[in-house]
Coordinates of C-alpha atoms in Angstrom, one line a residue:
M1 CA 41.4 -15.9 39.6
Y2 CA 41.5 -12.1 41.4
R3 CA 38.1 -11.8 40.1
K4 CA 35.1 -13.6 38.7
Q5 CA 33.2 -10.0 37.6
T6 CA 33.9 -6.0 37.2
C7 CA 32.9 -4.0 39.6
G8 CA 30.1 -2.1 37.0
E9 CA 28.4 -5.9 35.6
L10 CA 26.7 -6.6 38.3
R11 CA 22.5 -6.1 38.0
I12 CA 19.5 -6.8 39.9
E13 CA 18.8 -10.3 37.9
N14 CA 22.4 -11.5 39.3
A15 CA 20.9 -11.2 42.8
G16 CA 21.1 -14.2 44.7
Q17 CA 25.2 -15.3 42.6
D18 CA 28.2 -15.5 44.8
V19 CA 30.9 -13.1 43.3
R20 CA 34.2 -12.4 43.2
L21 CA 35.8 -8.6 42.7
A22 CA 38.8 -7.0 42.7
G23 CA 39.3 -3.4 43.2
W24 CA 40.5 -0.2 44.4
V25 CA 38.8 1.1 47.5
Q26 CA 36.8 4.5 47.2
R27 CA 35.8 5.4 50.3
I28 CA 34.5 3.5 53.3
R29 CA 31.4 5.0 55.7
K30 CA 30.6 3.7 59.3
M31 CA 27.1 3.4 60.4
G32 CA 25.9 2.1 63.2
G33 CA 27.5 -1.7 62.8
M34 CA 27.4 -1.9 59.5
T35 CA 30.8 -0.7 57.2
F36 CA 30.0 0.0 53.2
L37 CA 32.8 0.3 51.0
D38 CA 32.9 1.5 47.4
L39 CA 34.8 -0.5 45.4
R40 CA 35.9 0.2 42.1
D41 CA 37.7 -0.9 39.4
R42 CA 38.5 0.5 35.3
F43 CA 35.0 -0.7 35.0
G44 CA 32.2 0.5 37.9
I45 CA 31.6 1.1 41.4
T46 CA 29.7 -1.4 43.6
Q47 CA 29.0 -1.3 47.1
I48 CA 30.4 -3.8 49.5
V49 CA 28.1 -5.0 52.9
F50 CA 30.0 -5.8 56.4
D51 CA 28.2 -6.5 59.2
Q52 CA 29.3 -6.3 62.3
D53 CA 26.3 -8.7 63.6
T54 CA 27.1 -11.5 60.9
N55 CA 30.7 -11.2 60.3
P56 CA 32.5 -8.9 63.2
E57 CA 36.2 -10.6 62.3
L58 CA 35.4 -9.3 58.8
C59 CA 34.0 -5.7 59.8
E60 CA 37.1 -5.3 61.6
T61 CA 39.0 -6.0 58.6
A62 CA 36.8 -4.0 56.5
N63 CA 37.1 -1.0 58.9
G64 CA 40.8 -1.1 59.0
L65 CA 40.9 -0.9 55.2
G66 CA 41.6 2.7 53.8
R67 CA 42.1 4.0 50.2
E68 CA 43.0 3.5 47.4
F69 CA 44.2 0.2 48.7
V70 CA 44.0 -3.0 46.6
V71 CA 40.9 -5.7 47.4
Q72 CA 39.7 -8.6 46.5
V73 CA 36.1 -9.4 47.9
D74 CA 34.3 -12.3 47.5
G75 CA 30.2 -12.0 49.0
K76 CA 26.6 -12.4 47.2
V77 CA 24.9 -9.8 45.3
R78 CA 21.0 -8.8 46.9
E79 CA 19.6 -6.1 46.3
R80 CA 19.7 -3.1 47.7
S81 CA 17.3 -1.4 50.0
N82 CA 18.3 2.5 49.1
K83 CA 18.6 2.0 45.8
N84 CA 21.1 4.5 44.0
P85 CA 20.1 5.9 40.6
N86 CA 23.5 8.0 39.6
L87 CA 25.1 3.9 39.3
P88 CA 24.1 1.0 36.9
T89 CA 24.5 -0.5 39.8
G90 CA 23.3 1.3 42.3
D91 CA 20.1 -1.6 42.2
I92 CA 22.6 -4.0 44.2
E93 CA 24.7 -4.5 46.6
I94 CA 26.7 -7.2 47.9
E95 CA 27.4 -9.1 51.1
A96 CA 30.7 -9.3 51.7
T97 CA 31.7 -12.9 53.2
G98 CA 35.7 -12.7 52.6
V99 CA 38.2 -9.7 51.7
R100 CA 41.4 -10.4 51.2
I101 CA 44.1 -6.9 51.1
L102 CA 45.7 -7.9 47.8
N103 CA 48.4 -4.5 48.5
P104 CA 47.9 -1.0 50.5
S105 CA 48.0 2.2 50.1
Q106 CA 49.3 5.3 51.2
V107 CA 46.5 8.3 51.3
P108 CA 46.6 9.4 47.8
P109 CA 47.5 13.2 47.5
F110 CA 44.5 14.2 46.4
T111 CA 40.9 13.0 46.4
I112 CA 40.0 10.6 43.1
E113 CA 37.1 11.7 42.2
D114 CA 35.6 14.3 39.6
N115 CA 35.6 16.8 41.6
T116 CA 38.5 16.3 42.8
D117 CA 40.8 18.7 45.4
G118 CA 44.3 17.8 43.4
G119 CA 45.7 21.5 41.4
D120 CA 46.7 20.8 38.2
D121 CA 50.3 20.7 38.9
L122 CA 49.6 18.4 41.9
R123 CA 47.6 16.2 39.5
M124 CA 49.7 15.8 36.7
K125 CA 52.6 14.9 39.0
F126 CA 50.4 12.3 40.3
R127 CA 49.1 11.4 37.1
Y128 CA 49.0 7.8 37.2
L129 CA 46.0 8.7 39.8
D130 CA 44.8 11.1 38.4
L131 CA 44.3 8.4 35.6
R132 CA 41.8 6.3 37.7
R133 CA 39.2 9.5 38.2
P134 CA 36.0 8.5 36.2
M135 CA 36.1 11.5 33.6
V136 CA 39.4 11.2 33.0
R137 CA 39.2 7.8 32.4
K138 CA 36.3 8.0 30.2
N139 CA 38.1 10.2 28.0
L140 CA 40.4 7.8 27.3
E141 CA 37.8 5.3 26.3
L142 CA 36.9 7.4 24.3
R143 CA 39.8 8.3 22.3
H144 CA 40.0 4.4 21.8
K145 CA 37.1 4.1 20.6
M146 CA 37.4 6.6 18.1
A147 CA 40.9 5.5 17.2
F148 CA 39.1 2.7 16.4
E149 CA 36.5 3.9 14.7
I150 CA 38.4 5.5 12.8
R151 CA 40.4 2.8 11.0
R152 CA 37.2 1.2 10.6
Y153 CA 36.2 3.2 7.9
L154 CA 39.4 3.8 6.5
D155 CA 39.8 0.4 5.2
A156 CA 35.9 -0.4 4.5
N157 CA 37.6 3.0 1.9
G158 CA 40.2 0.6 0.1
F159 CA 42.9 2.7 2.8
L160 CA 46.0 0.8 4.2
E161 CA 48.0 2.0 7.3
I162 CA 51.4 2.2 7.4
E163 CA 54.1 3.0 9.9
T164 CA 56.6 6.2 8.9
P165 CA 60.4 6.1 10.3
I166 CA 59.9 8.5 14.3
L167 CA 63.7 9.1 13.2
V168 CA 64.3 11.2 10.1
K169 CA 65.7 14.3 8.4
S170 CA 65.5 18.1 9.8
T171 CA 64.2 20.6 7.3
P172 CA 64.0 24.1 8.2
E173 CA 60.2 24.8 7.4
G174 CA 57.9 25.0 9.4
A175 CA 58.3 24.7 14.3
R176 CA 61.3 23.3 15.3
D177 CA 62.4 20.3 15.3
F178 CA 63.3 18.2 17.9
V179 CA 66.9 16.7 17.1
V180 CA 68.6 13.5 18.3
P181 CA 72.2 13.0 18.3
S182 CA 73.5 10.0 16.2
R183 CA 76.2 8.4 18.5
M184 CA 77.1 5.6 15.0
N185 CA 77.2 8.9 13.5
P186 CA 79.3 11.4 14.6
G187 CA 78.0 15.1 14.6
E188 CA 76.0 13.7 12.7
F189 CA 71.2 14.5 14.1
Y190 CA 68.3 12.7 13.1
A191 CA 64.8 15.1 13.6
L192 CA 61.5 12.8 15.8
P193 CA 59.4 14.0 12.9
Q194 CA 57.0 17.1 12.5
S195 CA 54.9 15.0 10.1
P196 CA 55.2 12.1 7.9
Q197 CA 54.6 14.9 5.3
L198 CA 57.1 12.6 2.7
F199 CA 56.5 9.7 3.8
K200 CA 53.6 9.5 3.0
Q201 CA 54.1 11.2 -1.0
L202 CA 56.6 7.9 -1.2
L203 CA 53.8 6.2 -0.2
M204 CA 51.9 7.4 -3.4
V205 CA 55.4 7.2 -6.0
S206 CA 55.1 3.7 -4.8
G207 CA 51.6 2.8 -5.6
M208 CA 50.5 2.7 -2.0
D209 CA 47.3 4.1 -4.0
R210 CA 45.3 5.4 0.0
Y211 CA 47.4 5.6 2.7
F212 CA 47.0 6.5 6.6
Q213 CA 48.3 6.0 9.9
L214 CA 47.7 7.8 13.4
A215 CA 50.7 9.0 13.8
K216 CA 53.0 10.2 16.9
C217 CA 54.2 13.4 15.3
F218 CA 56.8 16.5 16.8
R219 CA 56.7 19.6 17.4
D220 CA 59.2 22.3 19.3
E221 CA 57.0 25.2 20.1
D222 CA 55.6 27.1 22.5
L223 CA 52.4 25.7 24.4
R224 CA 48.9 26.6 24.6
A225 CA 45.6 24.4 25.2
D226 CA 46.0 22.7 22.2
R227 CA 49.6 22.5 21.3
Q228 CA 51.7 19.4 22.9
P229 CA 55.3 19.0 22.1
E230 CA 54.1 15.8 20.9
F231 CA 50.8 14.9 20.0
T232 CA 48.2 12.8 17.4
Q233 CA 47.3 13.6 13.7
V234 CA 44.9 11.2 10.9
D235 CA 47.7 11.2 8.9
C236 CA 46.2 9.9 5.6
E237 CA 47.1 10.3 1.1
M238 CA 45.5 9.6 -1.6
S239 CA 45.9 8.5 -4.9
F240 CA 44.7 10.0 -8.3
V241 CA 42.1 12.2 -6.8
E242 CA 41.2 16.2 -7.0
Q243 CA 40.1 18.5 -3.8
E244 CA 36.8 17.2 -4.4
D245 CA 37.4 13.5 -4.0
V246 CA 39.6 14.2 -0.4
L247 CA 37.1 17.0 0.9
R248 CA 34.3 14.8 0.2
M249 CA 36.2 11.6 1.5
F250 CA 36.9 13.2 4.9
E251 CA 34.0 15.2 5.0
G252 CA 32.3 11.9 5.5
L253 CA 35.0 10.4 8.0
V254 CA 33.8 13.6 10.0
K255 CA 30.2 13.5 10.1
H256 CA 30.6 9.2 10.3
I257 CA 32.5 10.0 14.3
F258 CA 30.2 12.6 15.0
K259 CA 27.7 10.2 14.5
Y260 CA 29.0 7.2 16.3
V261 CA 29.7 9.5 19.3
K262 CA 27.4 12.2 19.4
G263 CA 24.8 11.3 17.8
I264 CA 25.1 13.9 15.1
D265 CA 23.6 13.2 11.8
F266 CA 24.9 15.8 9.5
T267 CA 22.7 15.2 7.0
E268 CA 23.8 18.5 3.9
P269 CA 27.0 19.2 2.9
F270 CA 29.9 21.5 4.6
P271 CA 29.1 25.0 4.1
R272 CA 33.0 26.0 2.3
M273 CA 34.4 29.3 2.6
T274 CA 37.0 31.1 1.5
W275 CA 40.1 32.0 3.2
K276 CA 39.6 35.8 1.7
D277 CA 35.4 35.2 3.2
A278 CA 36.4 34.0 6.5
M279 CA 39.5 36.8 6.6
E280 CA 36.7 39.6 5.9
K281 CA 34.3 38.6 7.5
Y282 CA 35.1 36.8 11.1
G283 CA 39.2 38.1 10.8
S284 CA 40.4 34.0 10.8
D285 CA 40.6 31.6 8.9
K286 CA 39.7 29.0 11.0
P287 CA 35.8 31.1 12.4
D288 CA 33.3 30.5 14.8
I289 CA 29.9 30.3 12.3
R290 CA 27.2 28.9 15.3
F291 CA 26.9 33.0 15.6
G292 CA 27.3 35.7 13.4
M293 CA 28.1 38.8 14.0
E294 CA 30.6 39.0 10.9
F295 CA 32.6 41.9 10.4
K296 CA 31.1 45.1 8.4
D297 CA 33.2 47.6 6.7
L298 CA 32.4 50.7 8.0
T299 CA 35.4 52.7 6.1
D300 CA 33.7 54.6 3.5
L301 CA 31.6 56.0 6.4
A302 CA 33.7 57.0 8.9
K303 CA 36.3 57.9 6.8
G304 CA 36.6 62.4 6.4
H305 CA 34.4 63.9 9.1
G306 CA 37.7 64.6 10.9
F307 CA 38.2 62.1 13.4
S308 CA 42.1 61.1 13.0
V309 CA 41.8 57.5 14.6
A310 CA 39.7 56.4 11.0
D311 CA 41.1 59.0 8.8
D312 CA 44.6 57.9 9.5
A313 CA 42.9 53.8 9.8
E314 CA 43.2 51.1 6.3
L315 CA 40.7 49.6 7.8
V316 CA 37.3 50.7 9.7
I317 CA 35.4 47.8 10.7
G318 CA 32.8 47.2 13.2
I319 CA 30.4 44.4 14.6
V320 CA 26.5 43.8 16.1
A321 CA 26.7 42.8 19.5
P322 CA 22.3 41.8 20.1
G323 CA 20.3 43.1 22.4
C324 CA 23.7 44.8 24.3
A325 CA 22.6 49.1 24.2
A326 CA 21.7 48.0 27.8
Y327 CA 25.3 48.1 28.9
T328 CA 26.8 49.5 31.4
R329 CA 29.5 51.8 31.2
K330 CA 31.3 50.1 33.0
Q331 CA 30.9 46.4 31.3
I332 CA 31.7 48.6 28.0
D333 CA 35.4 49.5 29.2
A334 CA 35.9 46.1 30.2
L335 CA 35.7 45.2 26.3
T336 CA 37.7 48.6 25.8
D337 CA 40.7 47.7 27.8
Y338 CA 40.6 43.5 27.3
V339 CA 41.3 45.1 22.9
K340 CA 44.0 46.8 24.4
R341 CA 45.7 43.8 26.3
P342 CA 49.2 42.6 24.6
Q343 CA 47.1 39.3 23.3
V344 CA 44.6 40.8 21.2
G345 CA 47.2 44.7 20.3
A346 CA 44.5 47.1 19.5
K347 CA 44.5 51.0 20.6
G348 CA 40.7 51.3 21.6
L349 CA 37.4 50.9 21.2
I350 CA 34.4 52.7 18.8
W351 CA 31.2 51.7 20.7
V352 CA 27.4 53.1 19.2
K353 CA 24.3 52.9 21.2
F354 CA 20.8 52.4 19.7
D355 CA 18.5 52.0 22.6
E356 CA 15.3 50.6 22.5
D357 CA 13.7 54.1 22.4
G358 CA 14.7 55.3 19.1
S359 CA 17.9 57.1 20.2
V360 CA 21.3 57.2 19.2
K361 CA 24.2 57.6 22.3
S362 CA 28.4 56.8 21.0
S363 CA 31.1 57.5 22.1
V364 CA 32.6 59.3 19.0
N365 CA 29.4 61.6 18.7
K366 CA 32.0 65.1 18.9
F367 CA 32.4 64.4 15.2
Y368 CA 29.4 62.3 13.0
S369 CA 25.9 63.6 13.7
E370 CA 23.1 60.9 14.3
D371 CA 22.3 60.8 10.2
V372 CA 26.3 59.0 10.0
L373 CA 25.9 57.6 13.1
R374 CA 22.2 55.6 11.7
A375 CA 24.2 54.7 8.4
W376 CA 26.8 52.7 10.2
G377 CA 23.7 51.2 12.5
E378 CA 22.0 50.4 8.9
K379 CA 24.9 49.5 6.8
A380 CA 26.3 47.1 10.1
G381 CA 22.5 46.2 10.6
A382 CA 21.9 47.5 14.4
T383 CA 18.3 47.9 14.9
K384 CA 16.4 49.4 18.6
G385 CA 18.5 47.2 21.3
D386 CA 22.0 46.6 19.5
L387 CA 25.3 47.9 20.5
L388 CA 27.7 48.3 17.6
L389 CA 31.1 47.8 18.0
V390 CA 33.8 49.9 16.0
M391 CA 37.3 49.0 15.6
T392 CA 40.2 51.3 13.0
G393 CA 43.7 49.7 11.8
D394 CA 45.4 47.8 9.4
G395 CA 43.6 45.7 7.2
N396 CA 44.1 41.7 8.6
K397 CA 46.4 42.5 12.1
V398 CA 42.5 44.5 12.8
R399 CA 40.0 42.1 11.3
K400 CA 42.2 40.1 14.0
Q401 CA 42.4 42.1 16.5
M402 CA 38.4 42.2 16.2
C403 CA 37.8 38.5 15.8
E404 CA 39.4 38.5 19.7
L405 CA 36.4 41.2 20.6
R406 CA 34.0 38.7 19.1
L407 CA 34.8 34.9 20.8
K408 CA 35.1 37.1 24.0
L409 CA 31.5 38.5 23.1
G410 CA 30.2 34.5 21.2
D411 CA 31.3 33.6 25.5
D412 CA 29.7 35.7 27.3
L413 CA 26.2 36.1 25.6
G414 CA 26.4 32.5 25.8
L415 CA 26.3 32.4 21.4
R416 CA 29.4 29.3 21.9
D417 CA 27.6 26.8 23.0
K418 CA 30.5 23.0 23.7
N419 CA 26.9 21.1 21.9
V420 CA 25.9 23.1 19.3
F421 CA 28.3 22.1 16.3
A422 CA 29.0 24.0 13.2
P423 CA 31.4 22.3 10.7
L424 CA 32.8 24.0 7.3
W425 CA 35.5 23.6 4.9
V426 CA 38.1 26.7 4.1
I427 CA 39.5 26.5 0.5
D428 CA 42.0 29.2 -1.5
F429 CA 44.5 29.7 1.1
P430 CA 46.9 32.1 -0.6
L431 CA 49.7 29.5 -1.6
F432 CA 52.4 32.0 -0.2
E433 CA 52.8 34.6 3.2
W434 CA 55.3 37.2 2.8
D435 CA 57.8 38.2 5.2
E436 CA 58.3 41.9 5.8
E437 CA 61.5 41.2 8.1
T438 CA 62.9 38.9 5.6
Q439 CA 62.0 39.9 2.4
R440 CA 61.0 37.1 1.2
Y441 CA 57.9 34.6 1.0
Y442 CA 57.1 31.8 2.4
A443 CA 54.9 27.9 1.2
M444 CA 51.9 29.1 4.1
H445 CA 51.4 25.0 4.6
H446 CA 54.4 23.8 2.7
P447 CA 56.3 23.9 -0.3
F448 CA 54.6 20.5 -1.6
T449 CA 51.1 22.4 -1.6
S450 CA 50.3 21.9 -5.5
P451 CA 49.2 25.3 -7.0
N452 CA 45.7 26.2 -8.2
P453 CA 45.4 25.5 -11.8
E454 CA 44.4 28.5 -12.3
D455 CA 47.0 30.5 -11.1
I456 CA 49.6 29.1 -12.1
P457 CA 50.8 31.7 -15.1
L458 CA 51.0 33.9 -12.0
L459 CA 53.3 32.4 -9.8
H460 CA 56.5 34.4 -11.2
S461 CA 54.4 38.2 -12.8
D462 CA 52.0 38.1 -9.0
T463 CA 53.7 35.4 -6.7
G464 CA 51.4 36.8 -3.6
K465 CA 47.6 36.6 -6.0
V466 CA 48.5 33.1 -6.5
R467 CA 45.9 29.7 -4.3
A468 CA 46.9 27.0 -2.8
T469 CA 45.0 23.3 -3.9
A470 CA 44.7 23.5 0.4
Y471 CA 41.2 23.3 2.7
D472 CA 40.8 23.3 6.8
V473 CA 38.5 21.4 8.1
V474 CA 37.5 23.5 10.3
V475 CA 34.5 23.4 13.5
N476 CA 33.7 26.1 16.1
G477 CA 36.5 27.5 15.4
V478 CA 39.0 25.0 15.6
E479 CA 40.8 23.4 13.1
L480 CA 39.9 20.3 13.0
G481 CA 42.7 19.2 10.3
G482 CA 44.1 20.7 6.9
G483 CA 45.5 19.7 3.4
S484 CA 46.0 20.0 0.6
I485 CA 47.0 18.6 -3.1
R486 CA 50.7 17.9 -4.1
I487 CA 52.5 18.8 -6.2
H488 CA 53.8 15.8 -8.0
D489 CA 55.7 17.4 -11.2
A490 CA 59.1 17.7 -10.9
Q491 CA 58.8 21.5 -13.0
L492 CA 57.0 23.0 -10.8
Q493 CA 58.2 21.3 -7.7
D494 CA 61.6 22.7 -9.1
T495 CA 59.5 26.8 -10.3
M496 CA 58.2 26.4 -6.5
F497 CA 61.5 26.0 -4.4
E498 CA 63.2 28.7 -7.0
L499 CA 59.9 31.4 -5.5
L500 CA 60.6 29.7 -1.5
G501 CA 64.7 31.2 -1.3
F502 CA 66.1 27.2 -1.8
T503 CA 68.8 27.3 -4.4
P504 CA 68.7 23.9 -6.3
E505 CA 71.3 23.1 -4.7
K506 CA 70.2 23.6 -1.4
A507 CA 67.0 22.0 -3.0
K508 CA 69.0 19.3 -3.3
E509 CA 70.2 18.2 -0.5
Q510 CA 66.7 19.1 1.7
F511 CA 64.5 16.6 -0.4
G512 CA 66.6 15.2 -2.7
F513 CA 65.3 11.7 -2.7
L514 CA 61.5 13.0 -2.9
M515 CA 62.2 15.3 -6.0
E516 CA 64.5 11.7 -7.4
A517 CA 62.0 10.2 -6.3
F518 CA 59.0 12.2 -8.3
Q519 CA 61.7 10.9 -11.8
Y520 CA 60.1 7.9 -12.0
G521 CA 56.3 7.8 -12.5
A522 CA 55.1 10.3 -9.5
P523 CA 50.6 9.9 -9.6
P524 CA 48.5 12.9 -9.2
H525 CA 48.3 12.8 -5.2
G526 CA 46.8 14.8 -1.8
G527 CA 45.7 14.0 1.2
L528 CA 44.8 15.6 4.7
A529 CA 45.4 15.0 8.2
L530 CA 43.4 15.7 11.4
G531 CA 43.6 16.2 14.7
F532 CA 43.3 13.4 16.9
D533 CA 43.6 14.5 20.3
R534 CA 42.4 17.9 18.7
F535 CA 39.5 16.1 17.4
V536 CA 38.9 13.8 20.9
S537 CA 38.8 16.3 23.4
M538 CA 36.5 18.4 20.7
L539 CA 34.0 15.1 21.6
A540 CA 34.6 14.9 25.0
G541 CA 34.0 18.6 26.1
L542 CA 36.7 19.3 27.1
D543 CA 38.8 23.3 26.7
S544 CA 42.7 21.5 26.3
I545 CA 44.0 18.5 24.4
R546 CA 45.9 17.8 27.9
D547 CA 43.1 14.9 28.8
T548 CA 42.7 12.8 25.7
I549 CA 46.1 12.2 26.5
A550 CA 47.6 9.6 29.2
F551 CA 50.6 11.1 29.7
P552 CA 51.0 14.9 29.3
K553 CA 53.7 17.5 29.2
N554 CA 52.8 21.4 30.8
N555 CA 52.8 24.6 29.8
S556 CA 56.7 24.8 29.6
G557 CA 56.9 21.5 28.1
R558 CA 57.7 19.2 31.3
D559 CA 56.2 15.8 32.9
V560 CA 56.3 17.0 36.4
M561 CA 55.8 12.9 37.0
N562 CA 59.3 11.1 35.4
E563 CA 61.0 14.7 35.6
S564 CA 61.7 15.1 31.7
P565 CA 63.4 16.7 29.7
S566 CA 66.8 16.0 32.7
P567 CA 70.3 16.7 32.0
I568 CA 72.6 12.9 31.5
D569 CA 75.4 11.6 32.5
Q570 CA 79.1 13.3 31.2
A571 CA 79.3 9.3 29.7
Q572 CA 76.7 9.6 27.8
L573 CA 77.1 12.5 26.5
E574 CA 81.0 11.6 25.5
E575 CA 79.8 8.6 24.0
L576 CA 77.3 10.9 21.6
N577 CA 80.5 13.7 20.9
L578 CA 78.6 16.2 22.5
K579 CA 79.8 18.8 24.5
L580 CA 77.6 21.9 26.2
D581 CA 77.3 24.9 26.5
L582 CA 75.0 26.8 28.2
K583 CA 76.4 30.6 28.7
N584 CA 74.2 31.5 26.5
A585 CA 71.2 29.3 28.5

């Protein structure tokens, strides 16, 4: 046996036992005639002691070891004189009686420690070494435990785990597909699934009743901290349900995982907010409600005073930064510069200070009297010591700009504590969104989302006002998951395709198999998908999902470790009946 115990299991009660450990050399320290070796495996670290006086040959062997050597150590457990309270094994050490080199190692390109000296690019190139670091390993252990607990919860609630195909048909809606050429069908392509949407609906038609899958999904889109080209979602579907049934089931799952991982017991139902209210109060369909700073509409108070920035705007909104009236001009200028950045896109920022001494100062004193500015403050809820920040512009555009400022202030003022969690449901999304460029409606979610039954009469007469029976679960400003009740009526589905600009021929070409299935008795059904990587990263306290994935891609969608994507041989291209033309690349 290479080992009889792990490097994380020995305790003071094991003193006097003969043991055999195996693992990697974390570090070596020489002190007088003693050599101390920290041996690491997945389960922890144990200190090994080599004594020059007792066994000089063995001590010499230990002195020749390097970082990340793989070794086997025999020895006896003894109580440690200088105990380490930061290690579970810190009360003991191993008095070595033998050491065997299982595999030497080159000096690693960065230290295998939580506070490593390796940059992101270097660690991604040597990801297999990065995975040895305790903090990264713990993220994968958390991912494993959450996956099993989610499976246990869903199994206990009657769900079946069923796999769906990875090679599927390409559809034009949503993000770009990754496509795969078919050798056996020249000129034709599979797509990698953006989600198992059509197949899980077919499973409901087949009578499976409750389905789930930790599903691999693929989207060819620009990357950011919470996106990877391949990701995992907890994909679920249920038959004979209405929206309330789905919300109750998956609110229970989210609560269960928070209790299991963080010990947080959400005893009250998650609050619910309509999409309209979320946009008007927070400028986001995934609002962070850990703190206030709700938007206040100041349009009526701001217009009609000769200030064209307000007079010509569709909307004037403000937020109160509590206790910030003492902000210096430099601090306010920094906020103004922030909102002018391209990622925010605002033209400027108006400020009003309500000082502790009762005075009012503003960047727009030229246009507004003190009484008017006080009226602004009263409507916005500002009190002495507060700073009112105001932006003007067009509808949801200025709301989204103000949202960015609100989140920045939340960070600056320490109001977005990662250890505080504020979940909610956002409901009543619009069914459609209008695109000015193409002059057509698009599905805000996907073409199979059911309209709110109350709004079905508006489908043709007032299409833009139709609400979807769709819902998102949001935690701390992150969309943790979302779903909808699906259309199960073939005639209503035809109407949806028509409103989205599909000809009957195009709808049949792309979704004919699903529409045909609906002719054979489709039950009412709906579901939800949770972003599994996002859920893990949130509970691990991470800002990016990358460190919850064993082998992630970088921001350019590249795996710098195995150097993919990469060119393929000409022979492979010929076999696939493909010819490259990169003149426009």
